[in-house]
Short mmCIF file of C-alpha atoms and ligand atoms in Angstrom, two decimals:
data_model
loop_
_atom_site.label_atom_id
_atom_site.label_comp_id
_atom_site.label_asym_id
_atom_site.label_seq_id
_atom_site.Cartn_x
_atom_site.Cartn_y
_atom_site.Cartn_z
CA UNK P 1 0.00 0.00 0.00
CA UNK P 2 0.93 3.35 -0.91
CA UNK P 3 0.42 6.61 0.88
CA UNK P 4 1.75 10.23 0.46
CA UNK P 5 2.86 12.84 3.33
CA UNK P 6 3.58 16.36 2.15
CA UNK P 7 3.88 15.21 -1.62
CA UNK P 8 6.20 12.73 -0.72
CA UNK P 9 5.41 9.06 -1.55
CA UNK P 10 6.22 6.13 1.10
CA UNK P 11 5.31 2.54 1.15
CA UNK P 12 3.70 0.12 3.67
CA UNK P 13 6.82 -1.68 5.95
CA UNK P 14 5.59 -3.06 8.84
CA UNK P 15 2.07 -3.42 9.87
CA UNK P 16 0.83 -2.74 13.44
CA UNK P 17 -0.07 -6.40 14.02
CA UNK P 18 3.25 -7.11 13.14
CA UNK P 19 4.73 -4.54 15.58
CA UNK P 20 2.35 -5.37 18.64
CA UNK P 21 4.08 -9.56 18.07
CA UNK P 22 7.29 -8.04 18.88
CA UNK P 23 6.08 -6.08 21.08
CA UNK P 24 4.51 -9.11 23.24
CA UNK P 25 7.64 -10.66 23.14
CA UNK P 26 9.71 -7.42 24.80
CA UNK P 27 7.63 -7.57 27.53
CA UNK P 28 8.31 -11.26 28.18
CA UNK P 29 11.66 -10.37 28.48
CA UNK P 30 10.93 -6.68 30.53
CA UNK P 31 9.37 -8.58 32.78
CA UNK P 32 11.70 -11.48 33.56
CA UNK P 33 14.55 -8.68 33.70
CA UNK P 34 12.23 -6.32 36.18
CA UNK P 35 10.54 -9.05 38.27
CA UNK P 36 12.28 -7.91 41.39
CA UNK P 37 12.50 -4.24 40.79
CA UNK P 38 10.29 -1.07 40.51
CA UNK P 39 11.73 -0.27 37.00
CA UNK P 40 11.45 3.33 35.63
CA UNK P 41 10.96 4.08 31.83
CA UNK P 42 11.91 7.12 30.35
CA UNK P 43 9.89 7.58 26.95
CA UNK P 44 12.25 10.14 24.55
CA UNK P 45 9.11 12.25 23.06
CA UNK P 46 7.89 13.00 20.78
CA UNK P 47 8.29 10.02 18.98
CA UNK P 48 7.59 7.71 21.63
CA UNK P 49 4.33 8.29 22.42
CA UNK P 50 2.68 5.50 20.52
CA UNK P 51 5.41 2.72 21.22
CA UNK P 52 5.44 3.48 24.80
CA UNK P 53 1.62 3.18 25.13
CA UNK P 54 1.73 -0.20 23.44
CA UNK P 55 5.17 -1.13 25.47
CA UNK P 56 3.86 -0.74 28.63
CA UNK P 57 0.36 -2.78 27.66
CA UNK P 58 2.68 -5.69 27.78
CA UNK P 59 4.94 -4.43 31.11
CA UNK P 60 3.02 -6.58 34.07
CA UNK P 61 5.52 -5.81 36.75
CA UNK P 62 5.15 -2.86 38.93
CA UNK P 63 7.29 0.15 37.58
CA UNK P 64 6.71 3.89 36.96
CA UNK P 65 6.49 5.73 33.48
CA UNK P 66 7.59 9.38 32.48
CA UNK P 67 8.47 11.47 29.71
CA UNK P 68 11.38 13.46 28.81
CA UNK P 69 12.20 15.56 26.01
CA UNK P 70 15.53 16.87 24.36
CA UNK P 71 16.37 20.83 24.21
CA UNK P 72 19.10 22.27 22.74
CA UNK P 73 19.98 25.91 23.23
CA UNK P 74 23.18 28.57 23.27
CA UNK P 75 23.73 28.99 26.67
CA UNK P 76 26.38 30.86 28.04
CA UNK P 77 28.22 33.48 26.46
CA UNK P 78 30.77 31.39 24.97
CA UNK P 79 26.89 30.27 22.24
CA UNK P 80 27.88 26.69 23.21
CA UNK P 81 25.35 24.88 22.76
CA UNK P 82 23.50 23.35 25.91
CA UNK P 83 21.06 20.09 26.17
CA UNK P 84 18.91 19.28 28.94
CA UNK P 85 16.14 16.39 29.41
CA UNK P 86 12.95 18.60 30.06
CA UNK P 87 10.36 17.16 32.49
CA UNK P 88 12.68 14.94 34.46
CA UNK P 89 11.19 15.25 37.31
CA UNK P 90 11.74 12.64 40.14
CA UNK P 91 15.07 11.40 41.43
CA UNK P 92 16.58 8.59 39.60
CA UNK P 93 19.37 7.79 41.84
CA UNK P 94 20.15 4.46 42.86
CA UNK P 95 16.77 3.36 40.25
CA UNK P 96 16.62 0.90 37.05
CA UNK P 97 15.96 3.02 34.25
CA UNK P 98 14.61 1.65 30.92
CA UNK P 99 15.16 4.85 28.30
CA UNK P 100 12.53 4.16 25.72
CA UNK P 101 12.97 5.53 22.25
CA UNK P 102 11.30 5.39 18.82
CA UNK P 103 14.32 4.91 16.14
CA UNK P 104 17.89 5.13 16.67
CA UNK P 105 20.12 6.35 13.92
CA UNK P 106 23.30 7.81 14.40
CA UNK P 107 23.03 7.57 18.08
CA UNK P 108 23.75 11.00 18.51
CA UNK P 109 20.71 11.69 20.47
CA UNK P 110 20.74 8.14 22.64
CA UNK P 111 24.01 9.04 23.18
CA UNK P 112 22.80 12.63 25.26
CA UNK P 113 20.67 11.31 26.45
CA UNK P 114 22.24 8.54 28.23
CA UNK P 115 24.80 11.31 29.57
CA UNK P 116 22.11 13.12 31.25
CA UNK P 117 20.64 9.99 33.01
CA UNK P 118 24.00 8.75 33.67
CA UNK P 119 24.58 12.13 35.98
CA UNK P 120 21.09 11.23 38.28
CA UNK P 121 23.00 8.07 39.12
CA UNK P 122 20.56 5.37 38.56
CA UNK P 123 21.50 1.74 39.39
CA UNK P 124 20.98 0.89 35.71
CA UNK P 125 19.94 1.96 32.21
CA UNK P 126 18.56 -0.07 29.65
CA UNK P 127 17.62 0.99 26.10
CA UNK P 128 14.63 -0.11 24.44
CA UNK P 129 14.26 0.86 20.54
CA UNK P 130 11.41 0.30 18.21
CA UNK P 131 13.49 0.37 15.40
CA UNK P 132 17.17 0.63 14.73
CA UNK P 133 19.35 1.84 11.59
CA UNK P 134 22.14 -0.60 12.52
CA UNK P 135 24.53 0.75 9.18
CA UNK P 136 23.77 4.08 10.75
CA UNK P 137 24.85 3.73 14.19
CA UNK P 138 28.01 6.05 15.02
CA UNK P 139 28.35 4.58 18.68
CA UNK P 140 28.54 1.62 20.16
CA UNK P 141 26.23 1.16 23.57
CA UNK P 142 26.34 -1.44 26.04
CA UNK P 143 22.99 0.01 27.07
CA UNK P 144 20.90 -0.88 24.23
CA UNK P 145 19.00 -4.15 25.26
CA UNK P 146 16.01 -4.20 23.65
CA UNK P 147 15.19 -3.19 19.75
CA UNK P 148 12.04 -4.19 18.05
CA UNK P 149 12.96 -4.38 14.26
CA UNK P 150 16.02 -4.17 12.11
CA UNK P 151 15.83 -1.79 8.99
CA UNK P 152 18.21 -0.50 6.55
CA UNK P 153 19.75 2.69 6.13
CA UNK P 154 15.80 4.84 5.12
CA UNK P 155 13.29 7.15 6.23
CA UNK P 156 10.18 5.84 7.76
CA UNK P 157 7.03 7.45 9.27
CA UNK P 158 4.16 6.31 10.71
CA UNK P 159 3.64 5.03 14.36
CA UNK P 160 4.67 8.21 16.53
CA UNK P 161 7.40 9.28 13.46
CA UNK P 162 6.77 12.15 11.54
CA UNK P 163 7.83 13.75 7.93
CA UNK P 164 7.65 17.29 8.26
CA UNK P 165 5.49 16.69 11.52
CA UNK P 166 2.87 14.85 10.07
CA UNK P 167 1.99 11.48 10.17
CA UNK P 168 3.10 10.34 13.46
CA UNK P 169 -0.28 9.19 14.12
CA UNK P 170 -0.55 6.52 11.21
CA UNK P 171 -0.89 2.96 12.79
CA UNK P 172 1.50 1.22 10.29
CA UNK P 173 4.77 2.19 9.56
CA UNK P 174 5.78 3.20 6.46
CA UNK P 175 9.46 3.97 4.22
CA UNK P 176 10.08 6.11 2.08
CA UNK P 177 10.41 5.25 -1.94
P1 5GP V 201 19.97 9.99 15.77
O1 5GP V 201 20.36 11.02 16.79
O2 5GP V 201 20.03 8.57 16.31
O3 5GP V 201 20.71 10.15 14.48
O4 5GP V 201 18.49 10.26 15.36
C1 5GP V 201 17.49 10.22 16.27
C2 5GP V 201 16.29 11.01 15.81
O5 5GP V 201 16.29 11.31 14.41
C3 5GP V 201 15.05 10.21 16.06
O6 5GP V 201 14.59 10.35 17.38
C4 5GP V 201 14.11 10.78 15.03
O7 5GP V 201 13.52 11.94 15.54
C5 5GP V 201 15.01 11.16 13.88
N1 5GP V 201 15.03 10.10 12.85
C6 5GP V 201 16.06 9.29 12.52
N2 5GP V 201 15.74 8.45 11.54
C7 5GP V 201 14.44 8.71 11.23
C8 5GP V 201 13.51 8.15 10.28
O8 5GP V 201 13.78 7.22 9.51
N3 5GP V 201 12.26 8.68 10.29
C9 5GP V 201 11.87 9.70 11.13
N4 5GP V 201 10.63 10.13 11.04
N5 5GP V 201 12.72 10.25 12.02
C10 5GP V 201 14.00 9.75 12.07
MG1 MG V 202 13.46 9.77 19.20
#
């Protein structure tokens, strides 16, 4: 099936039922990892919204859920540039932290983003990806536990991921041709 965002053309890639399978299967594993702790996930918005929902449908074990977002801007007077995790709001020290994220590319952003929970000390972090660009990836992480799907080096919307900010709410996800 083909669809068009913003006169660009994509194609069908992975259908939802497809995703919510793999999605069962994450949570096995969450919550055989979890059992004995109160986890915390951190869901990377805005393209998390719709995985995370899903996610934690399949999370059984007692844990806590919150958002964060990335914002970059030229602090001091030196314009470097400055990024902070917006709505952080509880302590994470000494706490297992699941970072949940829609696609990782280059890793640039896991990569911040990991710094900035790394500073509130948590016990742990975990990464959990919906989908992964593996010829892409610029770092290597230790962290990164959980991915849902594989793809090659292309743009995809569809399922919280946008093209020019739309389409994020499509239930399928969809590449670019
Ligand atoms: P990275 O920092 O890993 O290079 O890229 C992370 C961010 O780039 C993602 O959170 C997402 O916002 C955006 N991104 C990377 N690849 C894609 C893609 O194929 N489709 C969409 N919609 N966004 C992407
Ligand atoms: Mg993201």
């Amino acid at each position: 099936m083909k669809i068009q965002i913003d006169h660009k053309d994509f194609e069908l890639m992975i259908e939802h039922e497809q995703v919510k399978k793999r999605l069962r299967l994450i949570g096995i594993q969450l919550n055989v990892a979890y059992e004995y702790s109160i986890p915390v996930f951190i869901g990377v918005l805005n393209g998390c919204f719709m995985f995370m929902a899903d996610l934690m449908k399949e999370v059984h074990i007692a844990s806590e859920v919150c958002f964060v977002k990335m914002a970059s801007y030229n602090g001091d007077q030196r314009q470097e540039e400055v990024k902070s995790l917006i709505g952080l709001s509880h302590s994470l020290k000494g706490r297992e932290v699941i970072i949940v994220e829609d696609i990782i590319d280059t890793g640039n952003t896991l990569k911040e983003v990991i710094q900035m929970v790394e500073k509130e000390e948590p016990a742990s972090i975990a990464v959990c990806t919906l989908l992964l660009k593996p010829d892409a990836l610029e770092h290597e992480f230790e962290e990164l536990a959980y991915v849902g799907f594989e793809i090659e080096n292309e743009f995809v919307v569809g399922y919280g991921l946008d093209y020019n900010g739309i389409g994020r709410n499509l239930k399928d996800i969809y590449r670019a041709v």
